[in-house]
PDB file of C-alpha atoms in Angstrom:
ATOM      1  CA  UNK A   1      30.531   7.461  26.419  1.00  0.00           C
ATOM      2  CA  UNK A   2      33.149  10.352  25.962  1.00  0.00           C
ATOM      3  CA  UNK A   3      33.897   8.604  22.439  1.00  0.00           C
ATOM      4  CA  UNK A   4      29.460   8.289  21.737  1.00  0.00           C
ATOM      5  CA  UNK A   5      29.651  12.057  22.411  1.00  0.00           C
ATOM      6  CA  UNK A   6      32.743  12.811  20.380  1.00  0.00           C
ATOM      7  CA  UNK A   7      31.529  10.834  17.719  1.00  0.00           C
ATOM      8  CA  UNK A   8      28.443  12.739  17.737  1.00  0.00           C
ATOM      9  CA  UNK A   9      29.655  16.021  17.995  1.00  0.00           C
ATOM     10  CA  UNK A  10      31.622  15.398  14.833  1.00  0.00           C
ATOM     11  CA  UNK A  11      28.976  14.169  13.044  1.00  0.00           C
ATOM     12  CA  UNK A  12      26.611  17.014  13.680  1.00  0.00           C
ATOM     13  CA  UNK A  13      29.826  19.350  12.619  1.00  0.00           C
ATOM     14  CA  UNK A  14      30.250  17.189   9.153  1.00  0.00           C
ATOM     15  CA  UNK A  15      26.746  16.973   8.702  1.00  0.00           C
ATOM     16  CA  UNK A  16      25.830  20.679   8.309  1.00  0.00           C
ATOM     17  CA  UNK A  17      29.014  21.577   7.046  1.00  0.00           C
ATOM     18  CA  UNK A  18      27.968  21.480   3.836  1.00  0.00           C
ATOM     19  CA  UNK A  19      24.591  22.993   4.118  1.00  0.00           C
ATOM     20  CA  UNK A  20      25.730  25.825   6.706  1.00  0.00           C
ATOM     21  CA  UNK A  21      28.223  27.412   4.340  1.00  0.00           C
ATOM     22  CA  UNK A  22      27.386  31.322   5.251  1.00  0.00           C
ATOM     23  CA  UNK A  23      25.650  31.994   8.679  1.00  0.00           C
ATOM     24  CA  UNK A  24      27.182  29.252  11.341  1.00  0.00           C
ATOM     25  CA  UNK A  25      30.110  28.412  10.123  1.00  0.00           C
ATOM     26  CA  UNK A  26      32.069  25.731  12.042  1.00  0.00           C
ATOM     27  CA  UNK A  27      35.132  28.287  11.457  1.00  0.00           C
ATOM     28  CA  UNK A  28      33.803  30.913  13.564  1.00  0.00           C
ATOM     29  CA  UNK A  29      35.485  31.844  16.748  1.00  0.00           C
ATOM     30  CA  UNK A  30      31.845  31.840  18.455  1.00  0.00           C
ATOM     31  CA  UNK A  31      31.264  28.251  16.635  1.00  0.00           C
ATOM     32  CA  UNK A  32      35.357  26.900  17.494  1.00  0.00           C
ATOM     33  CA  UNK A  33      34.674  28.074  21.137  1.00  0.00           C
ATOM     34  CA  UNK A  34      31.672  26.358  21.762  1.00  0.00           C
ATOM     35  CA  UNK A  35      33.176  23.543  20.445  1.00  0.00           C
ATOM     36  CA  UNK A  36      36.431  23.449  23.470  1.00  0.00           C
ATOM     37  CA  UNK A  37      34.162  23.780  25.856  1.00  0.00           C
ATOM     38  CA  UNK A  38      31.937  20.881  25.212  1.00  0.00           C
ATOM     39  CA  UNK A  39      34.680  18.802  24.823  1.00  0.00           C
ATOM     40  CA  UNK A  40      36.649  20.011  28.312  1.00  0.00           C
ATOM     41  CA  UNK A  41      32.899  19.620  29.378  1.00  0.00           C
ATOM     42  CA  UNK A  42      32.618  15.969  28.183  1.00  0.00           C
ATOM     43  CA  UNK A  43      36.069  15.542  29.441  1.00  0.00           C
ATOM     44  CA  UNK A  44      35.376  16.580  32.760  1.00  0.00           C
ATOM     45  CA  UNK A  45      32.463  14.075  32.782  1.00  0.00           C
ATOM     46  CA  UNK A  46      34.568  11.682  31.560  1.00  0.00           C
ATOM     47  CA  UNK A  47      36.965  11.901  34.521  1.00  0.00           C
ATOM     48  CA  UNK A  48      34.199  11.743  37.069  1.00  0.00           C
ATOM     49  CA  UNK A  49      32.779   8.568  35.433  1.00  0.00           C
ATOM     50  CA  UNK A  50      36.409   7.338  35.685  1.00  0.00           C
ATOM     51  CA  UNK A  51      36.678   8.408  39.380  1.00  0.00           C
ATOM     52  CA  UNK A  52      33.398   6.708  40.618  1.00  0.00           C
ATOM     53  CA  UNK A  53      34.255   3.573  38.959  1.00  0.00           C
ATOM     54  CA  UNK A  54      32.477   3.078  35.580  1.00  0.00           C
ATOM     55  CA  UNK A  55      29.215   4.336  36.607  1.00  0.00           C
ATOM     56  CA  UNK A  56      27.118   7.620  34.915  1.00  0.00           C
ATOM     57  CA  UNK A  57      27.988  10.550  35.223  1.00  0.00           C
ATOM     58  CA  UNK A  58      25.215  12.719  37.979  1.00  0.00           C
ATOM     59  CA  UNK A  59      22.865  14.617  37.039  1.00  0.00           C
ATOM     60  CA  UNK A  60      24.116  17.729  37.705  1.00  0.00           C
ATOM     61  CA  UNK A  61      27.039  16.950  34.987  1.00  0.00           C
ATOM     62  CA  UNK A  62      24.414  15.616  32.401  1.00  0.00           C
ATOM     63  CA  UNK A  63      22.792  18.679  32.557  1.00  0.00           C
ATOM     64  CA  UNK A  64      26.029  21.011  32.273  1.00  0.00           C
ATOM     65  CA  UNK A  65      26.459  18.933  28.814  1.00  0.00           C
ATOM     66  CA  UNK A  66      23.069  19.188  27.599  1.00  0.00           C
ATOM     67  CA  UNK A  67      23.550  22.860  27.909  1.00  0.00           C
ATOM     68  CA  UNK A  68      27.252  22.633  26.528  1.00  0.00           C
ATOM     69  CA  UNK A  69      25.636  20.771  23.804  1.00  0.00           C
ATOM     70  CA  UNK A  70      23.217  22.863  22.664  1.00  0.00           C
ATOM     71  CA  UNK A  71      25.239  26.340  23.346  1.00  0.00           C
ATOM     72  CA  UNK A  72      27.805  25.057  20.547  1.00  0.00           C
ATOM     73  CA  UNK A  73      24.982  23.577  18.050  1.00  0.00           C
ATOM     74  CA  UNK A  74      23.408  27.791  18.380  1.00  0.00           C
ATOM     75  CA  UNK A  75      26.898  29.202  17.997  1.00  0.00           C
ATOM     76  CA  UNK A  76      27.791  26.409  15.283  1.00  0.00           C
ATOM     77  CA  UNK A  77      24.168  25.734  13.336  1.00  0.00           C
ATOM     78  CA  UNK A  78      21.762  28.652  13.860  1.00  0.00           C
ATOM     79  CA  UNK A  79      24.121  31.893  14.342  1.00  0.00           C
ATOM     80  CA  UNK A  80      22.919  35.145  12.806  1.00  0.00           C
ATOM     81  CA  UNK A  81      19.710  36.864  13.968  1.00  0.00           C
ATOM     82  CA  UNK A  82      17.896  34.143  16.075  1.00  0.00           C
ATOM     83  CA  UNK A  83      20.699  32.465  17.901  1.00  0.00           C
ATOM     84  CA  UNK A  84      19.179  33.769  21.046  1.00  0.00           C
ATOM     85  CA  UNK A  85      16.028  31.948  20.982  1.00  0.00           C
ATOM     86  CA  UNK A  86      16.100  28.398  22.670  1.00  0.00           C
ATOM     87  CA  UNK A  87      16.048  25.242  20.783  1.00  0.00           C
ATOM     88  CA  UNK A  88      13.240  22.977  21.601  1.00  0.00           C
ATOM     89  CA  UNK A  89      13.520  20.431  23.606  1.00  0.00           C
ATOM     90  CA  UNK A  90      12.897  16.572  21.858  1.00  0.00           C
ATOM     91  CA  UNK A  91      11.439  16.789  18.099  1.00  0.00           C
ATOM     92  CA  UNK A  92      10.937  18.747  15.894  1.00  0.00           C
ATOM     93  CA  UNK A  93       8.346  17.046  14.484  1.00  0.00           C
ATOM     94  CA  UNK A  94       4.878  18.996  14.560  1.00  0.00           C
ATOM     95  CA  UNK A  95       2.168  16.911  15.648  1.00  0.00           C
ATOM     96  CA  UNK A  96      -0.517  15.444  13.323  1.00  0.00           C
ATOM     97  CA  UNK A  97      -3.199  17.385  11.567  1.00  0.00           C
ATOM     98  CA  UNK A  98      -6.511  16.912  12.380  1.00  0.00           C
ATOM     99  CA  UNK A  99      -9.373  17.170   9.249  1.00  0.00           C
ATOM    100  CA  UNK A 100     -12.551  16.625   9.467  1.00  0.00           C
ATOM    101  CA  UNK A 101     -14.396  14.175   7.328  1.00  0.00           C
ATOM    102  CA  UNK A 102     -15.724  14.990   4.184  1.00  0.00           C
ATOM    103  CA  UNK A 103     -19.815  15.391   4.508  1.00  0.00           C
ATOM    104  CA  UNK A 104     -21.310  12.778   2.303  1.00  0.00           C
ATOM    105  CA  UNK A 105     -24.527  13.232   0.448  1.00  0.00           C
ATOM    106  CA  UNK A 106     -27.393  12.221   1.211  1.00  0.00           C
ATOM    107  CA  UNK A 107     -28.449   8.770   0.529  1.00  0.00           C
ATOM    108  CA  UNK A 108     -30.415   9.020  -2.190  1.00  0.00           C
ATOM    109  CA  UNK A 109     -33.965   7.018  -1.433  1.00  0.00           C
ATOM    110  CA  UNK A 110     -34.423   3.730  -3.497  1.00  0.00           C
ATOM    111  CA  UNK A 111     -36.890   3.476  -6.581  1.00  0.00           C
ATOM    112  CA  UNK A 112     -39.858   1.692  -5.962  1.00  0.00           C
ATOM    113  CA  UNK A 113     -40.156  -1.623  -7.285  1.00  0.00           C
ATOM    114  CA  UNK A 114     -41.232  -2.006 -10.591  1.00  0.00           C
ATOM    115  CA  UNK A 115     -43.744  -4.555 -11.875  1.00  0.00           C
ATOM    116  CA  UNK A 116     -41.804  -7.287 -13.771  1.00  0.00           C
ATOM    117  CA  UNK A 117     -43.777  -8.594 -16.688  1.00  0.00           C
ATOM    118  CA  UNK A 118     -44.782 -12.160 -16.879  1.00  0.00           C
ATOM    119  CA  UNK A 119     -42.429 -14.484 -18.250  1.00  0.00           C
ATOM    120  CA  UNK A 120     -44.494 -15.778 -21.493  1.00  0.00           C
ATOM    121  CA  UNK A 121     -45.350 -19.193 -21.219  1.00  0.00           C
ATOM    122  CA  UNK A 122     -42.750 -21.966 -22.066  1.00  0.00           C
ATOM    123  CA  UNK A 123     -43.214 -23.972 -25.546  1.00  0.00           C
ATOM    124  CA  UNK A 124     -43.422 -27.255 -24.439  1.00  0.00           C
ATOM    125  CA  UNK A 125     -39.598 -28.788 -26.055  1.00  0.00           C
ATOM    126  CA  UNK A 126     -40.342 -31.859 -28.248  1.00  0.00           C
ATOM    127  CA  UNK A 127     -37.840 -34.581 -27.454  1.00  0.00           C
ATOM    128  CA  UNK A 128     -34.957 -35.314 -30.548  1.00  0.00           C
ATOM    129  CA  UNK A 129     -35.702 -37.429 -33.045  1.00  0.00           C
ATOM    130  CA  UNK A 130     -34.566 -41.254 -32.296  1.00  0.00           C
ATOM    131  CA  UNK A 131     -34.358 -44.315 -34.820  1.00  0.00           C
ATOM    132  CA  UNK A 132     -36.709 -47.268 -34.092  1.00  0.00           C
ATOM    133  CA  UNK A 133     -36.522 -49.437 -36.080  1.00  0.00           C
ATOM    134  CA  UNK A 134     -34.033 -49.986 -39.931  1.00  0.00           C
ATOM    135  CA  UNK A 135     -34.504 -52.251 -42.780  1.00  0.00           C
ATOM    136  CA  UNK A 136     -32.554 -52.765 -45.943  1.00  0.00           C
ATOM    137  CA  UNK A 137     -34.367 -49.503 -47.628  1.00  0.00           C
ATOM    138  CA  UNK A 138     -34.861 -46.881 -44.860  1.00  0.00           C
ATOM    139  CA  UNK A 139     -35.389 -46.412 -41.014  1.00  0.00           C
ATOM    140  CA  UNK A 140     -38.372 -45.194 -39.026  1.00  0.00           C
ATOM    141  CA  UNK A 141     -38.212 -42.359 -36.943  1.00  0.00           C
ATOM    142  CA  UNK A 142     -39.634 -42.353 -33.246  1.00  0.00           C
ATOM    143  CA  UNK A 143     -41.764 -39.359 -34.730  1.00  0.00           C
ATOM    144  CA  UNK A 144     -43.656 -41.564 -37.534  1.00  0.00           C
ATOM    145  CA  UNK A 145     -41.129 -40.779 -40.323  1.00  0.00           C
ATOM    146  CA  UNK A 146     -39.697 -42.674 -43.100  1.00  0.00           C
ATOM    147  CA  UNK A 147     -36.064 -42.184 -43.629  1.00  0.00           C
ATOM    148  CA  UNK A 148     -34.760 -43.679 -47.177  1.00  0.00           C
ATOM    149  CA  UNK A 149     -30.958 -44.834 -46.991  1.00  0.00           C
ATOM    150  CA  UNK A 150     -28.939 -42.503 -49.747  1.00  0.00           C
ATOM    151  CA  UNK A 151     -25.984 -44.328 -49.332  1.00  0.00           C
ATOM    152  CA  UNK A 152     -24.645 -43.606 -46.103  1.00  0.00           C
ATOM    153  CA  UNK A 153     -27.001 -40.771 -45.208  1.00  0.00           C
ATOM    154  CA  UNK A 154     -31.039 -40.670 -44.570  1.00  0.00           C
ATOM    155  CA  UNK A 155     -33.185 -38.427 -46.290  1.00  0.00           C
ATOM    156  CA  UNK A 156     -36.019 -37.140 -44.423  1.00  0.00           C
ATOM    157  CA  UNK A 157     -39.035 -35.390 -44.982  1.00  0.00           C
ATOM    158  CA  UNK A 158     -36.877 -32.015 -44.831  1.00  0.00           C
ATOM    159  CA  UNK A 159     -33.340 -33.152 -45.789  1.00  0.00           C
ATOM    160  CA  UNK A 160     -30.656 -35.169 -44.861  1.00  0.00           C
ATOM    161  CA  UNK A 161     -30.236 -36.559 -41.290  1.00  0.00           C
ATOM    162  CA  UNK A 162     -27.253 -37.397 -39.310  1.00  0.00           C
ATOM    163  CA  UNK A 163     -28.167 -40.587 -36.896  1.00  0.00           C
ATOM    164  CA  UNK A 164     -25.640 -40.709 -34.325  1.00  0.00           C
ATOM    165  CA  UNK A 165     -26.036 -43.647 -32.604  1.00  0.00           C
ATOM    166  CA  UNK A 166     -29.597 -43.479 -31.885  1.00  0.00           C
ATOM    167  CA  UNK A 167     -29.990 -40.064 -32.261  1.00  0.00           C
ATOM    168  CA  UNK A 168     -30.816 -38.554 -35.334  1.00  0.00           C
ATOM    169  CA  UNK A 169     -30.191 -34.998 -36.538  1.00  0.00           C
ATOM    170  CA  UNK A 170     -32.533 -33.501 -38.697  1.00  0.00           C
ATOM    171  CA  UNK A 171     -32.479 -29.522 -40.250  1.00  0.00           C
ATOM    172  CA  UNK A 172     -35.395 -28.114 -39.101  1.00  0.00           C
TER     173      UNK A 172
END
C-alpha cells in the first residue's frame, strides 16, 4: 500500500510538472511542505497496518490520508487565487447533456392513386417458321412458303434464311 501511494504521488507530481510551470510549482514551499506531510501520513498508515498484522488502515487513517492528498494536490497543482476552493470528489466528468429531439415535419398526405391506362391488347405472337420437308432444290416452311436452295443457304421471299436444325431464321 505504501508503494502504491508513493507511486501515485510521484506520478501525480511528474505528470503535471510540465503543464504547471507557473502557478502551483512542485518546488514551491507550500507544495514541498504538503508532500512532506503526505509522506509522513503514509508512513504512519503503513506502520499502523504493520502493527495490525497486514490488515488495511483504519477508516480514521484513510480519511486523514485522503485529506493530506487533497491538500498536496491543491498546493502543488492548483496554487493561486483559487487554491482555497474545495476539490470536487469523484470524477470530474459532467453529466450527459439532454438534447430534445428535433421536431419532424408533418407527414405529407399520400396522393390518391391515379387510374392507370389499360394496356393495349397483345398482338398474337406467331411461332417462328420451321422446316417441314426438303428435297434437292429447296425446302418447305411451316408457313407454306417455298425456300430455294442456293449453295448452303436457303433463299425465301424476303431474303436469305438460315436453318438451325428445324428452326428457320428469316429476315422480317
